[in-house]
CSV table of C-alpha atoms and ligand atoms in Angstrom, one decimal:
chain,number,residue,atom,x,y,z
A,21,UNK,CA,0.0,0.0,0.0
A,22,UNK,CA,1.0,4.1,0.1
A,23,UNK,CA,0.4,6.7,2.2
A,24,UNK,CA,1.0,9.4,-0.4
A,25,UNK,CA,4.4,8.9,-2.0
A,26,UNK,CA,5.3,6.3,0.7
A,27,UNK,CA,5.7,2.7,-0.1
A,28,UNK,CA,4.8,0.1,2.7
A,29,UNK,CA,5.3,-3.5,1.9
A,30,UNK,CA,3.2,-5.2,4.0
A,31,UNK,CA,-0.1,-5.3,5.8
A,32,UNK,CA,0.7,-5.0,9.6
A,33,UNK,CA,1.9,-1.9,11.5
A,34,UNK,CA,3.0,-1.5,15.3
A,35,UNK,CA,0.7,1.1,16.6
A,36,UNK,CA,2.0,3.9,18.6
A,37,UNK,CA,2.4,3.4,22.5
A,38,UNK,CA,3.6,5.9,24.5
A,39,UNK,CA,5.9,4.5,27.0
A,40,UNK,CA,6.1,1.7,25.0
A,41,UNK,CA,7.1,2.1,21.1
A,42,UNK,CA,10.4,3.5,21.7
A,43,UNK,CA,13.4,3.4,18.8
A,44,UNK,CA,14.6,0.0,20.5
A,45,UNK,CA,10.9,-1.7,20.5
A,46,UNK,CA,10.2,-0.3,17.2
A,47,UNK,CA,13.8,-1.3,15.9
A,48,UNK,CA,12.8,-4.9,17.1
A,49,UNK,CA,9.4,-5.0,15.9
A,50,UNK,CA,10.5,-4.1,12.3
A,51,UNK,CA,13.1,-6.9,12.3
A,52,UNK,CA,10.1,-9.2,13.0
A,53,UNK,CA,8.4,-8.0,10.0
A,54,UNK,CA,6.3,-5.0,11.0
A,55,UNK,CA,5.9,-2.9,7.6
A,56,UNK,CA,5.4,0.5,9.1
A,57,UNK,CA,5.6,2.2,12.9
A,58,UNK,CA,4.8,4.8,14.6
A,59,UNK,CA,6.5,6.6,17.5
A,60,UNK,CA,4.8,8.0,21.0
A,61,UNK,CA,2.5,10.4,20.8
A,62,UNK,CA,4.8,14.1,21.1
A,63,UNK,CA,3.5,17.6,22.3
A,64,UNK,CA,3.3,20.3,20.2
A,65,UNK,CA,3.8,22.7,22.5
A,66,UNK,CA,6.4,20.6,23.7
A,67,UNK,CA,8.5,20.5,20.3
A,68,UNK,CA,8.1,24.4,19.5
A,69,UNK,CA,9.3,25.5,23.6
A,70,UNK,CA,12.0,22.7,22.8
A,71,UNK,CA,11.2,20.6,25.2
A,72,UNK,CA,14.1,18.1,25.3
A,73,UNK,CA,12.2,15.5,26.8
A,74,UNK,CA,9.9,15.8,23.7
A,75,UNK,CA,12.5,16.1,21.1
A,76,UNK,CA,13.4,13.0,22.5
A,77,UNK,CA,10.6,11.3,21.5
A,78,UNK,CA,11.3,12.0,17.7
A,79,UNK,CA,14.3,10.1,17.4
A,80,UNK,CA,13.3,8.0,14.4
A,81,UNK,CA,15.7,4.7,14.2
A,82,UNK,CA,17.2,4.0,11.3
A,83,UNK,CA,16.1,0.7,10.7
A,84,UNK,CA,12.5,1.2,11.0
A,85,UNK,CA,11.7,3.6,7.7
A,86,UNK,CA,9.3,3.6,6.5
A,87,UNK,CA,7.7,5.3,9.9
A,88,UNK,CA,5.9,8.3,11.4
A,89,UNK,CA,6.3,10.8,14.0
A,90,UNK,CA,3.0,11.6,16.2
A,91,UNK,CA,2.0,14.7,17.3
A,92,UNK,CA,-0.5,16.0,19.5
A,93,UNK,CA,-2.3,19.1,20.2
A,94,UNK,CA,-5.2,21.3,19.1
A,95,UNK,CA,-3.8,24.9,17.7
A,96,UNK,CA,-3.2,24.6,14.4
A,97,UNK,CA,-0.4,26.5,13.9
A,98,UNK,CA,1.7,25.2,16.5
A,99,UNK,CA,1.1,21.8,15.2
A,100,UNK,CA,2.2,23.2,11.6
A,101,UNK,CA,5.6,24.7,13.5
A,102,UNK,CA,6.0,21.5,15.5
A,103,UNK,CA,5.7,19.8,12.5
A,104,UNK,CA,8.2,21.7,10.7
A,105,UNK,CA,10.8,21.2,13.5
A,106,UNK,CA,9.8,17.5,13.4
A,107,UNK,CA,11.1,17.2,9.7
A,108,UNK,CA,14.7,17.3,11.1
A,109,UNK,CA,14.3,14.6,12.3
A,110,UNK,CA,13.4,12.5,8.9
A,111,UNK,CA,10.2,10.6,9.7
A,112,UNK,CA,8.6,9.8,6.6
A,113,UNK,CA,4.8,10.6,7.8
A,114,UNK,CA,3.1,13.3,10.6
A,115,UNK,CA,1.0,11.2,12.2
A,116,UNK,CA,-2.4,13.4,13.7
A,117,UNK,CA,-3.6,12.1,17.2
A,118,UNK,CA,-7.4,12.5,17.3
A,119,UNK,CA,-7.5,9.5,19.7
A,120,UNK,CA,-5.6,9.4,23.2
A,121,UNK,CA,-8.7,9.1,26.1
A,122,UNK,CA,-6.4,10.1,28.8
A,123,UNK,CA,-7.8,12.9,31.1
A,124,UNK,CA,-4.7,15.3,31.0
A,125,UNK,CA,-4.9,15.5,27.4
A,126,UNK,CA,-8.7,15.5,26.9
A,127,UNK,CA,-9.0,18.2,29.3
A,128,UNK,CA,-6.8,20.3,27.0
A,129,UNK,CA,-8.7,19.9,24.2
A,130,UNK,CA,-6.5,17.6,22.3
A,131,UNK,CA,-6.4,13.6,21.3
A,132,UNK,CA,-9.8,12.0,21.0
A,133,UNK,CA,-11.5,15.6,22.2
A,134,UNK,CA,-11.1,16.6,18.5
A,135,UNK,CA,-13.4,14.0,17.4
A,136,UNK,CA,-16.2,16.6,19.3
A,137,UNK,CA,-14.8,19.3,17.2
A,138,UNK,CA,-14.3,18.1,13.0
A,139,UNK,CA,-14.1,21.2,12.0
A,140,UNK,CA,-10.9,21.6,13.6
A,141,UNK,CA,-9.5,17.9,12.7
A,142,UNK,CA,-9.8,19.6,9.3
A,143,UNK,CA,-8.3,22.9,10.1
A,144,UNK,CA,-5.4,20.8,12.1
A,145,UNK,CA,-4.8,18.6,8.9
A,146,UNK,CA,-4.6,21.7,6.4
A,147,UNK,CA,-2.4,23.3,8.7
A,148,UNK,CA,0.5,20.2,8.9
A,149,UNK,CA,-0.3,19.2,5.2
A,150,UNK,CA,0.8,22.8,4.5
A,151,UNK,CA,3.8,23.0,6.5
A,152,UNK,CA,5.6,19.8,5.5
A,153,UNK,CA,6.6,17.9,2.2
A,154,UNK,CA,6.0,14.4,3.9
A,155,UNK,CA,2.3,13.0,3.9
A,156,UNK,CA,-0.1,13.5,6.7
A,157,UNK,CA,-2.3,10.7,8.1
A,158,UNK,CA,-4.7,10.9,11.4
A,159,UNK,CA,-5.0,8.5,14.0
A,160,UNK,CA,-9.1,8.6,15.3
A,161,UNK,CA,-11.7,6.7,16.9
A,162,UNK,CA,-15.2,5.1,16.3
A,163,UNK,CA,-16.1,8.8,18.1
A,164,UNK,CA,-16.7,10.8,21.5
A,165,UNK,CA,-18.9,8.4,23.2
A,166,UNK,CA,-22.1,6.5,21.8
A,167,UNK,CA,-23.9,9.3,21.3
A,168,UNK,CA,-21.4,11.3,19.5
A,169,UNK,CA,-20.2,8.3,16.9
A,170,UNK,CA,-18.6,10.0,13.6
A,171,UNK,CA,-15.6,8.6,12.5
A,172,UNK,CA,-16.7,8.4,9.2
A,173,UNK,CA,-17.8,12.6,9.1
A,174,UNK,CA,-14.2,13.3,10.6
A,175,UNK,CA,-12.7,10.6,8.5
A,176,UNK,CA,-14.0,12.7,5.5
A,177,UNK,CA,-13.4,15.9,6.9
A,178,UNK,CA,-9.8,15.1,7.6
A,179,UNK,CA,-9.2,13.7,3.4
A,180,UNK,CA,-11.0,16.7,2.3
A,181,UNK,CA,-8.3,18.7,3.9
A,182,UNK,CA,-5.4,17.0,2.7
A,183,UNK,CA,-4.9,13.5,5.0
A,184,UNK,CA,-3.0,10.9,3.1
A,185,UNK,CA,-4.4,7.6,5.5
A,186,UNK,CA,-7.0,7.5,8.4
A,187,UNK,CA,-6.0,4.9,11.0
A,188,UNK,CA,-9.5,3.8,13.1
A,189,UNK,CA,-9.5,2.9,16.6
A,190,UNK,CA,-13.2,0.7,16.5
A,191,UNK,CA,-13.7,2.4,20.1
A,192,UNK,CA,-15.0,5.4,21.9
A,193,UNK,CA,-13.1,7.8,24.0
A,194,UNK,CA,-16.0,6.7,26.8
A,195,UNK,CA,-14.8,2.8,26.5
A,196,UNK,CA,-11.1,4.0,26.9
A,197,UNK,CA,-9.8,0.3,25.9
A,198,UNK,CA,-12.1,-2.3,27.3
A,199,UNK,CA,-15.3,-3.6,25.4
A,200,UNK,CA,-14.8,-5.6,22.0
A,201,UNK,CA,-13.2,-2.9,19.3
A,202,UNK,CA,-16.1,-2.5,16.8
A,203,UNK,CA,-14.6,-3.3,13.7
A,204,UNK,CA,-18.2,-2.3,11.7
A,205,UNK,CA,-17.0,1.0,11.9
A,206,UNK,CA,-13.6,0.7,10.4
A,207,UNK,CA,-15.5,-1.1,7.4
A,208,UNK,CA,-17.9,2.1,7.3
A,209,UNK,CA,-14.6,4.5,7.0
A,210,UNK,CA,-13.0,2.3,4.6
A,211,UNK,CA,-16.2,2.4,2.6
A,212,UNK,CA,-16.5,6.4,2.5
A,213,UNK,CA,-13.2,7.6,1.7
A,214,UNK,CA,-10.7,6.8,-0.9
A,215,UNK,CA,-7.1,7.3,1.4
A,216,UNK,CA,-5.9,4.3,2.9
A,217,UNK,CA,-7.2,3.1,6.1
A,218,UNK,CA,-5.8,1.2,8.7
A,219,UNK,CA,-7.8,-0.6,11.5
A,220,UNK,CA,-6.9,-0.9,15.0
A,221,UNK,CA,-8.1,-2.5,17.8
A,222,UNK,CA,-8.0,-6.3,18.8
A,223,UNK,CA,-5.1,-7.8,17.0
A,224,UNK,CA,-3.8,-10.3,19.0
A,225,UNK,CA,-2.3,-12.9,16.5
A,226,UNK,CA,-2.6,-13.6,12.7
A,227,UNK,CA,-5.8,-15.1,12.7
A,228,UNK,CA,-7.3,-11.9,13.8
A,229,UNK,CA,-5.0,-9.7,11.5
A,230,UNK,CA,-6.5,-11.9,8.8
A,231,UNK,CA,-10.2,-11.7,10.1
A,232,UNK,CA,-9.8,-8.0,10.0
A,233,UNK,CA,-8.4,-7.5,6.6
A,234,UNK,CA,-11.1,-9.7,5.3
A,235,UNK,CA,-14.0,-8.6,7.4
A,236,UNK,CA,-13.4,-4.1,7.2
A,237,UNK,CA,-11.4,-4.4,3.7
A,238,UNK,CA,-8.8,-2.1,5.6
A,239,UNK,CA,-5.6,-1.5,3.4
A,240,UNK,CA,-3.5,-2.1,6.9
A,241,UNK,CA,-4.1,-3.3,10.3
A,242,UNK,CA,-2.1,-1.6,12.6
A,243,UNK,CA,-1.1,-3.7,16.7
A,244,UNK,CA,-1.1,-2.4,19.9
A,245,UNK,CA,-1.0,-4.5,23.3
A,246,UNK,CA,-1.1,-7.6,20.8
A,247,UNK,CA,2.6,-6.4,20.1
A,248,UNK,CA,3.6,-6.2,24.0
A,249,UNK,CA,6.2,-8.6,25.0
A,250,UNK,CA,5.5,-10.3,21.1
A,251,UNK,CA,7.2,-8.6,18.6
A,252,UNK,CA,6.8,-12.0,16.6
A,253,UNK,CA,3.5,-11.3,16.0
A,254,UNK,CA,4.6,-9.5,12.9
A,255,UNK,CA,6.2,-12.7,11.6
A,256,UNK,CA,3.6,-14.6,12.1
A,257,UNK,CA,1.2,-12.2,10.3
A,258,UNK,CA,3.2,-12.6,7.6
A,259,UNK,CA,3.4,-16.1,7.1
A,260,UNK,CA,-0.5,-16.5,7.2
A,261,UNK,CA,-1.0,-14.0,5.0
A,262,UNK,CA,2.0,-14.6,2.7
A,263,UNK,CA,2.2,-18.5,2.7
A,264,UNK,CA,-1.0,-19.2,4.0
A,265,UNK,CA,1.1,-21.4,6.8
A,266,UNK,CA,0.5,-20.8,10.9
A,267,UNK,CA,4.0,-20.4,12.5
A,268,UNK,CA,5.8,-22.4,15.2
A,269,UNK,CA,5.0,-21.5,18.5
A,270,UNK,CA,8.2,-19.0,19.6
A,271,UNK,CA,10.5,-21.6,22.3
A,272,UNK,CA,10.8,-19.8,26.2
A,273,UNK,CA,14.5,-19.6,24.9
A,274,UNK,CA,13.7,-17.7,22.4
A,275,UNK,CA,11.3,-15.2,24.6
A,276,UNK,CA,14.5,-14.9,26.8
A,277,UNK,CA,17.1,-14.3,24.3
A,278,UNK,CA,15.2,-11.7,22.5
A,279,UNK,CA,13.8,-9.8,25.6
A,280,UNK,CA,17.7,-9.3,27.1
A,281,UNK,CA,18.5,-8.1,23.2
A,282,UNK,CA,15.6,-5.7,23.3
A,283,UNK,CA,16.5,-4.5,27.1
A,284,UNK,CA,20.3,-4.1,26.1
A,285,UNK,CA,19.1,-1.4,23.0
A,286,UNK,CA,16.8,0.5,25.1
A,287,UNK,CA,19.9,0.8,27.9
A,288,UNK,CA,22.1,1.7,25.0
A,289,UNK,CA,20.0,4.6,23.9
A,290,UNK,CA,18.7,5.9,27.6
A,291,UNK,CA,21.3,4.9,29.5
A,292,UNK,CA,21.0,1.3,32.4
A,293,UNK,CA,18.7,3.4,35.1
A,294,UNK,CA,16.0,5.1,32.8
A,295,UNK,CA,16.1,1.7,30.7
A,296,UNK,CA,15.7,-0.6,33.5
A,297,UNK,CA,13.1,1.5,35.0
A,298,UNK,CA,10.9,1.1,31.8
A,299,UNK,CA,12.6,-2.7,31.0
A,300,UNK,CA,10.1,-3.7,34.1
A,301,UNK,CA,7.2,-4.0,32.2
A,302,UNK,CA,8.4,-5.2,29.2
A,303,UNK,CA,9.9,-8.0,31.4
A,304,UNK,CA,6.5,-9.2,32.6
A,305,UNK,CA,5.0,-9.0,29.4
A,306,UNK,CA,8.2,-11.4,28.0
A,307,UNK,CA,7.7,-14.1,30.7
A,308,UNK,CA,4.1,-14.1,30.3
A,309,UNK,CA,2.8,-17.3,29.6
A,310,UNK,CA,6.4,-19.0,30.7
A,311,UNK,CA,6.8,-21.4,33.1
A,312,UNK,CA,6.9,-20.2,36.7
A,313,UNK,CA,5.4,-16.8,35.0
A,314,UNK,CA,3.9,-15.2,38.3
A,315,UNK,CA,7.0,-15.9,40.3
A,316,UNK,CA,8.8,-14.2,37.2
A,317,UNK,CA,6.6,-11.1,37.0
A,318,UNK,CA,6.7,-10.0,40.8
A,319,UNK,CA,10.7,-10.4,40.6
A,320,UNK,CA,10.1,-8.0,37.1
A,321,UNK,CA,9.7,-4.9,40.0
A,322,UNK,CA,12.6,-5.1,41.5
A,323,UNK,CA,15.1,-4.5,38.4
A,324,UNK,CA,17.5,-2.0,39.2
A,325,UNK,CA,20.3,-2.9,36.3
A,326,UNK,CA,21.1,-5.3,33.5
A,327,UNK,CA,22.9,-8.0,35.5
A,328,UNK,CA,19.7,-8.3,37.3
A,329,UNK,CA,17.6,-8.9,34.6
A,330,UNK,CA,20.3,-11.4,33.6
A,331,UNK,CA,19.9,-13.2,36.5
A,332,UNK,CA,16.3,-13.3,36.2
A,333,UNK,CA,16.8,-14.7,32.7
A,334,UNK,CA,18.6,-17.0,34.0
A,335,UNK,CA,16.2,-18.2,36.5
A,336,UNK,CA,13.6,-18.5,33.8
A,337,UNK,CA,16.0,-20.6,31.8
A,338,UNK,CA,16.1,-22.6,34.5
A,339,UNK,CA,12.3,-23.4,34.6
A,340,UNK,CA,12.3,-24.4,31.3
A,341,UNK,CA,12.9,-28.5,30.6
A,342,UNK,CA,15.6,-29.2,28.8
A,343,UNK,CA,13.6,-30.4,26.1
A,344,UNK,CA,12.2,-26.7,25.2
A,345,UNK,CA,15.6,-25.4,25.2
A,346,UNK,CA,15.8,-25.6,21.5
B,410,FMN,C1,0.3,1.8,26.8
B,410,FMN,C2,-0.4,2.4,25.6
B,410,FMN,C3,0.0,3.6,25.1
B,410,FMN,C4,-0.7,4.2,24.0
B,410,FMN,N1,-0.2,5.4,23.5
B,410,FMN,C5,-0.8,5.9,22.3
B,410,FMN,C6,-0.2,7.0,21.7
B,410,FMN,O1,0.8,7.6,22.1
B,410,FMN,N2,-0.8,7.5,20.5
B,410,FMN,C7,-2.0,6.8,20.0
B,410,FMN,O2,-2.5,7.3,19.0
B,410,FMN,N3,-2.5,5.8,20.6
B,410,FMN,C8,-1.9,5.3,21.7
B,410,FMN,N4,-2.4,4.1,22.3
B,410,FMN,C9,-3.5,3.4,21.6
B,410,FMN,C10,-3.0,2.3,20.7
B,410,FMN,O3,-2.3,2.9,19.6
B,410,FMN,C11,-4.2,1.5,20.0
B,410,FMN,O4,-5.0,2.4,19.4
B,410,FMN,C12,-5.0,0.8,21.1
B,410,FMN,O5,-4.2,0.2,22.1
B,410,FMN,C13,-6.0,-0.2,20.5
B,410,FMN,O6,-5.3,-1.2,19.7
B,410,FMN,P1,-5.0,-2.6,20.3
B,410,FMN,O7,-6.3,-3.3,20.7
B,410,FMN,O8,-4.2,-3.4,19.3
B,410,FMN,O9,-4.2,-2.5,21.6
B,410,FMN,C14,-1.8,3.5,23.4
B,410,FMN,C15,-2.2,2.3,23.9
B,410,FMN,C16,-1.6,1.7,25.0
B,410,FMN,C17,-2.0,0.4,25.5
């Protein structure tokens, strides 16, 4: 598929995290086959009052282009400046959040509050499209809450001013993550514009990547938690969809192995004590599933350094029987 001038070989995308979909996580998920990433969600105001902590956040890897940087916000022009100073950092797409439910970002007026205001989606689009030579896309939901459910109007809205993709989220802002995503409404978008569109919500392995390319006719479908602790995911997407052919189940050694590989980047680029702070969670989503997985998770608190997630690896080698060591 493309998003504009943008060329994506493939039909699965990590979706972006914040907290989570960092250059070493999105580094990894590429190498398992992810077509296309996107990176935290990044303040506007944030980039223009250079905000190091939010310059940060647009370090795009090198390995995973083709990829986008997301902003958020609701003033038009400093999204268009932020977007601007975004460029020097080479994403290939601006990425519009119309979508984040959480409270201090609502109450500002931005991420799925737009959906309450199209008029401005379309004003926000303009303004990026206008600002930079990369394409735009916009990241929105089913709507407000069930009352207020227009994807589709902002979905047209945002393509008559200029968006290159629309990524759907099949929930409200009201059901935060929780009930089933309602992938109906991803079919309805896909139906009433002519940009790409990429569903979201409920990918957890390639069955349901498959079930939702079939069932919405989305050009992409784009993986959230389904991704957490499982960059394989990707792989196996592809192999269903590519070979028609399930894939192995991943060995606990493997889990292990590539969970110490992912930890080791993320210290490389933040340094051991910010890494390890985050490399908690991403630990307990590793060893879920794994023999002795509960003992596992609890111990996941307490890393302080690397060694000590070695250790732990070590300790979940041990659980395993020799005869999954393969
Ligand atoms: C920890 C976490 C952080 C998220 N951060 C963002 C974000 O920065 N920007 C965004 O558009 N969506 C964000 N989302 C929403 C996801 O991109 C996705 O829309 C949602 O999780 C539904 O997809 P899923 O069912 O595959 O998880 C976040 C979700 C989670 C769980």
């Amino acid at each position: 598929m493309h998003i504009g001038n943008i060329t994506i070989n493939g039909c699965a995308a990590l979706a972006p995290m914040a907290g989570v979909t960092d250059p070493a996580f999105r580094t990894l998920c590429t190498e398992f086959g992810a077509a296309y990433t996107v990176g935290e969600m990044v303040s506007a105001k944030g980039i223009v009052y250079h905000s190091e902590k939010s310059l940060e956040l647009l370090l795009t890897p090198d390995k995973t282009h083709p990829s986008a940087v997301q902003l958020f916000g609701n003033e038009p022009d400093t999204m268009a400046q932020a977007a601007r100073i975004a460029m020097q950092y080479r994403p290939d797409v601006i990425d519009i959040n119309m979508g984040c439910p959480a409270p201090k970002i609502v109450n500002n007026g931005c991420g799925s509050a737009l959906m309450k205001d199209p008029d401005l989606c379309g004003r926000l689009v303009r303004a990026v499209k206008e600002a930079v030579p990369v394409p735009v896309t916009v990241k929105i939901r089913k709507g407000w809450d069930n009352r207020c459910i227009n994807a589709v109007m902002v979905a047209q809205i945002c393509e008559a001013n200029g968006a290159d993709a629309v990524t759907v989220h099949g929930r409200t802002r009201e059901q935060q993550y929780m009930p089933p995503a309602d992938w109906e409404i991803i079919r309805q978008v896909k139906k009433a514009v002519s940009v790409p569109v990429i569903g979201n919500g409920d990918i957890t392995d390639a069955a349901s990547a498959a079930r939702m390319l079939e069932q919405t006719g989305c050009d992409m479908v784009m993986i959230g938690r389904g991704a957490l602790g499982n960059p394989w995911l990707f792989s196996e997407i592809n192999r269903l969809l590519e070979h028609d052919r399930p894939s192995l189940p991943v060995s606990p050694a493997e889990r292990v192995a590539v969970l110490l590989r992912h930890i080791r980047m993320m210290c490389d680029d933040k340094g051991e004590a910010a890494a390890m702070r985050e490399a908690r969670k991403h630990a307990a989503w590793y060893f879920k599933g794994m023999k002795g997985a509960a003992a596992l998770r609890q111990q996941c608190n307490t890393l302080a350094t690397y060694a000590d997630l070695v250790n732990l690896c070590r300790t979940a080698y041990e659980n395993i029987s020799l005869a999954d060591r393969s």
